Short mmCIF file of C-alpha atoms and ligand atoms in Angstrom, two decimals:
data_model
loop_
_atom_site.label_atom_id
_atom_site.label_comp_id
_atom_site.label_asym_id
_atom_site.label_seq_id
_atom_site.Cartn_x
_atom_site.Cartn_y
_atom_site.Cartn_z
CA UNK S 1 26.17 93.07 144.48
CA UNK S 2 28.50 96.18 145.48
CA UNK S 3 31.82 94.89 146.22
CA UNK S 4 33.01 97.03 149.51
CA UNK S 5 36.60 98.19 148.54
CA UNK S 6 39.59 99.78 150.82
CA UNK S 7 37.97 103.21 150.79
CA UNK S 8 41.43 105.23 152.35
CA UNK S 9 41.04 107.60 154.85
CA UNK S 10 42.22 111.16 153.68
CA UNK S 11 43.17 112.99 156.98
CA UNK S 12 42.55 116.90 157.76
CA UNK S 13 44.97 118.66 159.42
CA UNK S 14 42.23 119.68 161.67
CA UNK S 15 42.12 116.19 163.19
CA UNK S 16 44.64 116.78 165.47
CA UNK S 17 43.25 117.16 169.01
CA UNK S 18 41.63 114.51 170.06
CA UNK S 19 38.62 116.46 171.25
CA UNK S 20 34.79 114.59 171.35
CA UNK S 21 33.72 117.27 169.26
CA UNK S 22 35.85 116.49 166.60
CA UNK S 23 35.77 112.42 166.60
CA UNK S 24 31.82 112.74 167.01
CA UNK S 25 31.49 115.13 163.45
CA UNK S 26 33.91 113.86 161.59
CA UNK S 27 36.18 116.25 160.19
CA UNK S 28 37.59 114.10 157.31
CA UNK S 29 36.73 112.95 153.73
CA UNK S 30 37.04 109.94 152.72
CA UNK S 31 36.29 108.04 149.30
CA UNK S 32 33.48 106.44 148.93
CA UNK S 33 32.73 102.83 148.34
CA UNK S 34 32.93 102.52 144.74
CA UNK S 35 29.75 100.13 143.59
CA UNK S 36 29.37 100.30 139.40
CA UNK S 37 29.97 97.25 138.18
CA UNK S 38 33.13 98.04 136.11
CA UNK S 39 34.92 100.08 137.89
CA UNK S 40 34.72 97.82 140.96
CA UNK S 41 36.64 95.24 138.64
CA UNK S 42 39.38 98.01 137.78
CA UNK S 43 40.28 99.64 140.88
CA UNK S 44 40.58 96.41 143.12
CA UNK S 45 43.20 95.87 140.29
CA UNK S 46 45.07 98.99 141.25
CA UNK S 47 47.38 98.77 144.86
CA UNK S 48 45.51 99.80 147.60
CA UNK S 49 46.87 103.79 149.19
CA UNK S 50 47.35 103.90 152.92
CA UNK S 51 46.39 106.65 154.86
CA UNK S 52 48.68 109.53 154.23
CA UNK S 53 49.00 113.14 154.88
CA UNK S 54 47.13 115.55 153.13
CA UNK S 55 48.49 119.11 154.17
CA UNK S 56 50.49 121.52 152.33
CA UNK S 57 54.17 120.18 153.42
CA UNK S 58 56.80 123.08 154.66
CA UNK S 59 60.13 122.08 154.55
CA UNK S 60 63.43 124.35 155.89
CA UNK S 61 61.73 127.13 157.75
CA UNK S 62 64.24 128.03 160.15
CA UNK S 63 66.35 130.64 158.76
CA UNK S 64 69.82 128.33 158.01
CA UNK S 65 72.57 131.05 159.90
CA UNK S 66 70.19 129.51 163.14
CA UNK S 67 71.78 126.00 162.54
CA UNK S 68 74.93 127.61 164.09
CA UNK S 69 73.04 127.93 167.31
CA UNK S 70 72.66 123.96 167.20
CA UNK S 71 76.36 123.58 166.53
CA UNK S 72 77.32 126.05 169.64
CA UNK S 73 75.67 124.22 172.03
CA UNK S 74 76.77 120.87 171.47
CA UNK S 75 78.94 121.22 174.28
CA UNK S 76 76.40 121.87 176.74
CA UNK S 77 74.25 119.32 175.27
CA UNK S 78 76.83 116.42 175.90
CA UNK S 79 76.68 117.30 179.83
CA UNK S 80 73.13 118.44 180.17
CA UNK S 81 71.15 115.95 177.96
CA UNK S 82 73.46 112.85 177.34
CA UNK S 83 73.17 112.50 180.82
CA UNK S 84 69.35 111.64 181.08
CA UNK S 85 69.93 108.67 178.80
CA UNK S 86 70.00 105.30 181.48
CA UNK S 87 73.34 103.26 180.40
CA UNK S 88 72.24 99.76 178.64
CA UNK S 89 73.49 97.82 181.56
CA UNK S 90 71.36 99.63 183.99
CA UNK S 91 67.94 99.63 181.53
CA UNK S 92 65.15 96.98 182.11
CA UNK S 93 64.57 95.17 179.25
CA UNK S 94 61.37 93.50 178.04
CA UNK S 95 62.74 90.15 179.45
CA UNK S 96 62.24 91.36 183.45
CA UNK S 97 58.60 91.64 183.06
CA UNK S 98 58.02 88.64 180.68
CA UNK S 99 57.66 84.49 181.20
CA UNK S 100 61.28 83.22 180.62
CA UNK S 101 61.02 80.85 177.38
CA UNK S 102 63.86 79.23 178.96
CA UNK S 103 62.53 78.30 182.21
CA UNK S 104 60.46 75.20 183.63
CA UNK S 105 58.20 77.82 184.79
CA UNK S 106 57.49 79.15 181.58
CA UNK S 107 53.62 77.27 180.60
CA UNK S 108 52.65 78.16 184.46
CA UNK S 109 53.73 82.16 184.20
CA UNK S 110 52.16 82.14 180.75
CA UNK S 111 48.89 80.85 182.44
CA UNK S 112 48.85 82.70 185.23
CA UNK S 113 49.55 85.62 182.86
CA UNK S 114 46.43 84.55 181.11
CA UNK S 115 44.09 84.47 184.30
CA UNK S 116 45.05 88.15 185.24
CA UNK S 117 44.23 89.16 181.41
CA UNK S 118 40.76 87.65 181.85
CA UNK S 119 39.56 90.20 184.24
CA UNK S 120 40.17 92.89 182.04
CA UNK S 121 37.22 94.48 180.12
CA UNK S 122 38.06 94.53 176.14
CA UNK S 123 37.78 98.27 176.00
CA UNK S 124 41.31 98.67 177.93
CA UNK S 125 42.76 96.65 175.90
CA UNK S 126 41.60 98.69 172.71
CA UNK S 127 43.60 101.79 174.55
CA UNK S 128 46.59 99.37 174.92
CA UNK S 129 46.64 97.56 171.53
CA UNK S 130 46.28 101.48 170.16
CA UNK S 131 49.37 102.71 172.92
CA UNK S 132 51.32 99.77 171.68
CA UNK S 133 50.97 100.16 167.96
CA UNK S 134 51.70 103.69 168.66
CA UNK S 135 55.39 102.60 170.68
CA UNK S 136 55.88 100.12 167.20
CA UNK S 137 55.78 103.23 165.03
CA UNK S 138 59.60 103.80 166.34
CA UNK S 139 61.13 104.03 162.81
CA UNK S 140 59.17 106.80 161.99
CA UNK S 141 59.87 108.93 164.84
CA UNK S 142 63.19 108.02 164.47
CA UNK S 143 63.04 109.31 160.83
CA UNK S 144 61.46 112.46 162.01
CA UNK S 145 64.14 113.36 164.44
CA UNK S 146 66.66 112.98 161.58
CA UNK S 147 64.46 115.67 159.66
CA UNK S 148 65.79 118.30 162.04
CA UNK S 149 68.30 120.73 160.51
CA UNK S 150 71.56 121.22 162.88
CA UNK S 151 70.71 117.85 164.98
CA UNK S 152 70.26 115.42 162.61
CA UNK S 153 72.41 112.19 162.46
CA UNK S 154 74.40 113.00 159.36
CA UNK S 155 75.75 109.43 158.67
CA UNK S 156 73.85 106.79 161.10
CA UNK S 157 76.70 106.72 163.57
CA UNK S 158 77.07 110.28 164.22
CA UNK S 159 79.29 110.82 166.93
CA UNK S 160 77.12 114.42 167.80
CA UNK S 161 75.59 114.19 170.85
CA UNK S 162 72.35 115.39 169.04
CA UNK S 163 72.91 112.22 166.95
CA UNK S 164 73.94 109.97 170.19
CA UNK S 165 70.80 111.12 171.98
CA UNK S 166 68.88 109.93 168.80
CA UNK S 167 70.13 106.42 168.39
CA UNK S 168 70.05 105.77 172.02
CA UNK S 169 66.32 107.27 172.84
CA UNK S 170 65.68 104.99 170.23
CA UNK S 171 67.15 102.28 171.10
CA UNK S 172 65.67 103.21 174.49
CA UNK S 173 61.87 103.70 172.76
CA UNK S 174 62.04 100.08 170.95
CA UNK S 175 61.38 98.70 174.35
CA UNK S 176 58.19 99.95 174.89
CA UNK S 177 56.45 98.95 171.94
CA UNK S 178 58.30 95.45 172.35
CA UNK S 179 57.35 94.75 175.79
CA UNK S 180 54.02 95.83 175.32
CA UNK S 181 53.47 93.83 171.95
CA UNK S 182 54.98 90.63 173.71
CA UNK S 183 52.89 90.97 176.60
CA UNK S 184 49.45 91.20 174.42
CA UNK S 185 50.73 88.66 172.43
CA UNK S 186 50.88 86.31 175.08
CA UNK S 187 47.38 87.27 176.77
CA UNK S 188 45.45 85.58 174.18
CA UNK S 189 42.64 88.50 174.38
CA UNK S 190 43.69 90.23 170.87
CA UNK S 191 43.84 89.52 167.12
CA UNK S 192 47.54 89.62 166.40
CA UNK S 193 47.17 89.28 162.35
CA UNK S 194 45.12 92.70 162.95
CA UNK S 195 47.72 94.48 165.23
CA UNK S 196 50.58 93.06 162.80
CA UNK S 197 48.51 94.57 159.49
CA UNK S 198 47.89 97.99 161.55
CA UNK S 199 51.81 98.26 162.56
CA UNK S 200 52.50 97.73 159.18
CA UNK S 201 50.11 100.00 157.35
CA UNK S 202 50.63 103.08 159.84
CA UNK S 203 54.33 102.99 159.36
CA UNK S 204 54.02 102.68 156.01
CA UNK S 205 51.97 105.54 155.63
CA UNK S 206 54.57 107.68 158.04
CA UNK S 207 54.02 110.95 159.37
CA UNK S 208 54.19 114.99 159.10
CA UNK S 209 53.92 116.64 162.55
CA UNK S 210 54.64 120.30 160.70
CA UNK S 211 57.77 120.75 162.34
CA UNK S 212 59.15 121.84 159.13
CA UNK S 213 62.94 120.75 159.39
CA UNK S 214 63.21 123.02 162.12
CA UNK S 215 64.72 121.48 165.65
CA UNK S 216 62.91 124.73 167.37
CA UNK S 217 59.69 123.38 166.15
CA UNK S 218 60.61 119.07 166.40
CA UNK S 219 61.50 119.48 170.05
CA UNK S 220 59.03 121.51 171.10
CA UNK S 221 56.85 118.71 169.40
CA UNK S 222 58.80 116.16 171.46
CA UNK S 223 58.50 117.52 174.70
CA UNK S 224 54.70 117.73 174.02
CA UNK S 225 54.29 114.03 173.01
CA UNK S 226 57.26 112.58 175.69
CA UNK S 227 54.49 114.17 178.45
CA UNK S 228 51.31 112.94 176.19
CA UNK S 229 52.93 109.19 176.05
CA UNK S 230 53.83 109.60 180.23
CA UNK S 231 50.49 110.57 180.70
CA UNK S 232 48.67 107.72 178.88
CA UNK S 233 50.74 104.90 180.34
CA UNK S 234 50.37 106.18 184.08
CA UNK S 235 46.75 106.08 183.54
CA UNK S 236 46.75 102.44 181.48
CA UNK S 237 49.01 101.54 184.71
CA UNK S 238 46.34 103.04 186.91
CA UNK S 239 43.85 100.88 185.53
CA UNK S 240 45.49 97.66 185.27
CA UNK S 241 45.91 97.95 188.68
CA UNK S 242 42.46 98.59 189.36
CA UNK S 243 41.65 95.12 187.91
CA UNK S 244 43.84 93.83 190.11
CA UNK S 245 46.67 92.93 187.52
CA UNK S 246 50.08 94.94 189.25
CA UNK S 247 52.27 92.57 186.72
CA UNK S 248 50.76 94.79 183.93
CA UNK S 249 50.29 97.94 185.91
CA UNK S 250 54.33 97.66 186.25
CA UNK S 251 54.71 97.17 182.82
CA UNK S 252 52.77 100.89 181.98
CA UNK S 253 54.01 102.03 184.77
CA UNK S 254 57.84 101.21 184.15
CA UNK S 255 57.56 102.78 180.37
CA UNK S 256 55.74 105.97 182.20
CA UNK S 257 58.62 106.34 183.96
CA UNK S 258 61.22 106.64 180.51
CA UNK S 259 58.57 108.70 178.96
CA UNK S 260 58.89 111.43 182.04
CA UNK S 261 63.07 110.99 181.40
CA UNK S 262 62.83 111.27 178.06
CA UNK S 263 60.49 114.68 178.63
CA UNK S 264 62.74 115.68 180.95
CA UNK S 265 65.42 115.85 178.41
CA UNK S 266 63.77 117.29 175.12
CA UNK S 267 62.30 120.25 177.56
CA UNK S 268 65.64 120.66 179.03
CA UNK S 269 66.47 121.28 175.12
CA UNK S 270 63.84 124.01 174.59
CA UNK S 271 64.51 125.80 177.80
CA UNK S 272 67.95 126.24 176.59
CA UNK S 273 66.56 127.85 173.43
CA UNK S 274 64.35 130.05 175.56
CA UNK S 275 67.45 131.72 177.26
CA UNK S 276 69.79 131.66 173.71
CA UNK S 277 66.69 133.11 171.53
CA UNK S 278 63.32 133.59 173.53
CA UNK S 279 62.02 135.46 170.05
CA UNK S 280 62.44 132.92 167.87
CA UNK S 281 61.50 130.02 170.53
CA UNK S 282 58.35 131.31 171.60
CA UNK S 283 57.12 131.75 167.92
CA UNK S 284 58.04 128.34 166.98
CA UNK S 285 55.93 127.63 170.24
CA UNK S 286 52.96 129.51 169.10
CA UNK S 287 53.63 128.22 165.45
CA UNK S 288 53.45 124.57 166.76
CA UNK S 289 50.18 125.18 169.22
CA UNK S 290 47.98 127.02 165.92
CA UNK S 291 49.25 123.76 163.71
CA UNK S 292 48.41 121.50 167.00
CA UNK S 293 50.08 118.88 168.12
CA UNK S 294 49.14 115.75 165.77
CA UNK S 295 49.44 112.67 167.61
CA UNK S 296 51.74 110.45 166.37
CA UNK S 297 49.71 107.80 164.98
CA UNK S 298 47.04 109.86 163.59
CA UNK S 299 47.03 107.80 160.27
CA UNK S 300 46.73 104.69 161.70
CA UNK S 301 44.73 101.54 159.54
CA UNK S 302 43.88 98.27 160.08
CA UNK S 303 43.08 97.72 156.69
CA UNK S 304 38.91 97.92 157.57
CA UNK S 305 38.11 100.88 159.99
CA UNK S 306 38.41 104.14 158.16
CA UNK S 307 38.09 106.15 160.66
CA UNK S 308 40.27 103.82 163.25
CA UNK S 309 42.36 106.45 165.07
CA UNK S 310 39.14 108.76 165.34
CA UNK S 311 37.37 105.52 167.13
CA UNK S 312 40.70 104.50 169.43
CA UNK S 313 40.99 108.10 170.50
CA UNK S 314 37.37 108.27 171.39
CA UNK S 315 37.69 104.91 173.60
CA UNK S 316 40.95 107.05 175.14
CA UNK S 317 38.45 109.74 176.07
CA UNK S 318 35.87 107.69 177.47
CA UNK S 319 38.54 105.66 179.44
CA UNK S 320 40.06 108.62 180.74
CA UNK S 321 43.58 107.25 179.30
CA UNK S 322 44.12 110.14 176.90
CA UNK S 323 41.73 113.20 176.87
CA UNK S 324 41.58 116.67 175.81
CA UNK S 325 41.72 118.07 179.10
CA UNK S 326 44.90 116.04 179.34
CA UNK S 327 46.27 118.40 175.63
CA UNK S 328 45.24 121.89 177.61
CA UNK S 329 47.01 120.63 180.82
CA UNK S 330 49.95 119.64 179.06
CA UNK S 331 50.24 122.91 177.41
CA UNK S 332 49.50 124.47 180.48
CA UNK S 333 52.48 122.68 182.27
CA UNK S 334 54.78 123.58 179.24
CA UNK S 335 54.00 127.16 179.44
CA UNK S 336 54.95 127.09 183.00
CA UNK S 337 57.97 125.03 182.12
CA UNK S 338 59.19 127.49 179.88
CA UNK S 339 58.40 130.73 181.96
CA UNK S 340 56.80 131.72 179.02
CA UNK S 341 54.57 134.59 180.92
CA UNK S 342 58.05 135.65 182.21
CA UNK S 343 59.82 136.46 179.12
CA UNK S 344 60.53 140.21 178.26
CA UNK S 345 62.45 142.00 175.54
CA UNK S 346 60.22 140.40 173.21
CA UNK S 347 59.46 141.95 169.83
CA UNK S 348 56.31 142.88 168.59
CA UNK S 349 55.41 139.21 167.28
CA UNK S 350 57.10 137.62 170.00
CA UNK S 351 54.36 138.99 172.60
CA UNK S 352 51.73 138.29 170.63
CA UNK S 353 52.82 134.67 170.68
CA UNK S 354 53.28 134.92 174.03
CA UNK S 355 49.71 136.24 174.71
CA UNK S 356 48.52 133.59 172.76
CA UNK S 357 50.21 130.60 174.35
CA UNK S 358 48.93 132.11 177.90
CA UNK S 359 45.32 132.11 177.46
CA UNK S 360 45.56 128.91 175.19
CA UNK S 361 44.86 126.35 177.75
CA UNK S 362 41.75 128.15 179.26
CA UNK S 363 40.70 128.49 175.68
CA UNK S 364 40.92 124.85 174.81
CA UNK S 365 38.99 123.75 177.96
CA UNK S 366 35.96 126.48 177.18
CA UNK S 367 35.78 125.06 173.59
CA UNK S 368 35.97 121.27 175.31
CA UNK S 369 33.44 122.19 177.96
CA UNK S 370 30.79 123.23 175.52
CA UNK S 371 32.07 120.15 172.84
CA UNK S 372 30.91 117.94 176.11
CA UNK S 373 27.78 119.16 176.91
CA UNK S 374 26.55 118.92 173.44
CA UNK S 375 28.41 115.22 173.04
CA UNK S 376 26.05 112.33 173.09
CA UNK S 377 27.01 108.99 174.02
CA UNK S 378 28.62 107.09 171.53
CA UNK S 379 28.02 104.03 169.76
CA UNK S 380 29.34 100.31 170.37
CA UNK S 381 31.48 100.04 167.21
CA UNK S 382 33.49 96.40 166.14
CA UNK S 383 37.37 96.94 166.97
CA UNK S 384 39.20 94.33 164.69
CA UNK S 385 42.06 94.20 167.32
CA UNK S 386 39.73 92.29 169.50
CA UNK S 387 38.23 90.32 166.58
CA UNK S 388 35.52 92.18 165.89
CA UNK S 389 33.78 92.81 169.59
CA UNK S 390 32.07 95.88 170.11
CA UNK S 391 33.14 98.78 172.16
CA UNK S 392 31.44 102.30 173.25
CA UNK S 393 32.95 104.94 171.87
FE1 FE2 P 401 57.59 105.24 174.31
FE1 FE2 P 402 59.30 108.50 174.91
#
């Protein structure tokens, strides 16, 4: 009998919007199940390799006399982005929107928790367990941040205010995935054990957005996924209120609403580079749209699905919680943002990034248009978060 080992998931670059077209012909390769008799016995011997990145990796591509532009502003960065972080005192915390251990009332909240959870179809909680394991990838994020040439926190307790804003959006961040991971723990509708092993896996295996050390590139990235993130928990808010549960549609909703802050911020950031250096900005731009923007836990694992974050996206799609439409409109919106059709004095490469990022979005939604038409529906495929029930792609 063929024993059925890890095969690992070996990622492609290309996987990066999370188009139909792309999650229905897979665009990866992955190793196959290994079934001669000895070698079976020899590579369950050897550790098992998450997910990882398999791109060419580009580190220090900003030219390094640009870091200067990172220390001039630091100034204007204390007043116009410190600002947008809430003080602690004035923050929810996970606590406001959870049963108080502590309380009498704690077995009855818990239950009636439970009774608004039953009404809710397993597929949006697919979306939610992905959102949430997403939010619990913090350290990495954090790690990428501190990548950044010019912002990054030398020490750990930088007192920059590049390096204040990235402790404390942190520190702001590790809310969401533990509010989120509370509340599913206590509904009693997902495997834990799975979600645990998937947390654990997709950190491990970290990630390369292709931002290249540069903070041109990482915050462009930033204010991409800060509006991706806002997006996706308005619309799991939307639907938890549509099954009638407004105790978890405040939940989404209330993280939608730091999401939007923290956009608010990092495109606050690039504008500023827009009106120091719109050449090199709108480059890094372009640069960042032909890599595309990979979502954050595109190497996600659960130790059985190989093609897990292909099959959450897809459910994301169907659900209307994440889509492609929702990538061209939120390059649209940063386009507009930026005034990017309004920049002159451009060099010769700067326009042609700046042609290219202006008919992008219409682009994206031909290619989609045509990627729907010829999409079939998918098929109902086990989700080990939900111990093993089937959902429609
Ligand atoms: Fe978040
Ligand atoms: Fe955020």
């Amino acid at each position: 009998m063929a024993l059925k080992l890890n095969a690992f998931t070996i990622q492609s670059p290309r996987f990066a919007l999370p188009q139909m077209a792309s999650l229905r012909s897979p665009k990866f390769s992955m190793a196959s199940t290994l079934r001669s008799g000895s070698k079976e016995v020899e590579n369950l011997k050897k550790p098992f390799t998450p997910p990882r990145e398999v791109h060419v990796q580009v580190t220090h591509s900003m030219p390094p006399q640009k870091i200067e532009i990172f220390k001039s502003i630091e100034g204007w960065a204390e007043e116009n982005i410190l600002v947008h972080l809430k003080p602690v005192e004035k923050c929810w915390q996970p606590q406001d929107f959870l049963p108080d251990p502590a309380s009498d009332g704690f077995e009855e909240q818990v239950k009636e928790l439970r009774e608004r959870a039953k009404e809710i179809p397993d597929e949006y909680f697919v979306v939610l367990v992905g959102d949430m394991i997403t939010e619990e990838a913090l350290p990495t994020y954090q790690t990428m941040l501190n990548t950044l040439d010019g912002v990054r926190d030398e020490t750990g307790a930088s007192p920059t205010p590049w390096a204040v804003w990235t402790r404390a959006w942190t520190a702001e961040e590790n809310r969401h995935g533990d509010l989120l991971n509370k509340y599913l723990y206590l509904s009693g509708r997902v495997d834990m054990r799975q979600i645990e092993k998937t947390i654990q896996y997709l950190i491990g295996s970290g990630m390369d957005p292709r931002t290249e050390n540069s903070p041109y590139l990482g915050f462009i990235y930033t204010s991409f996924q800060e509006r991706a993130t806002f997006i996706s928990h308005g619309n799991t808010a939307r639907h938890a209120k549509e099954y009638g549960d407004l105790k978890l549609a405040q939940i989404c909703g209330t993280i939608a609403s730091d999401e939007k802050r923290h956009e608010t911020a990092y495109t606050k950031i690039v504008e500023k580079l827009f009106e120091i250096d719109p050449d090199g900005t709108v480059t890094s731009f372009a640069d960042m749209m032909k890599k595309k923007i990979a979502m954050p836990a595109h190497l996600m694992y659960d130790g059985r699905d190989d093609k897990l974050f292909e099959h959450f996206s897809a459910v994301a799609q169907r659900l209307g919680v994440y889509t492609a439409k929702d990538y061209a409109d939120i390059l649209e919106f940063l386009v507009g943002r930026w005034k990017v059709q309004d920049l002159t004095g451009l060099s010769g490469e700067g326009r042609k990034a700046q042609e290219y990022l202006c008919g992008l979005a219409p682009r994206i939604r031909r290619l989609e248009d045509r990627a729907q038409a010829r999409a079939k529906q998918g098929p109902a495929i086990p989700f080990s978060w939900i111990f093993d029930r089937n959902v429609g792609l």
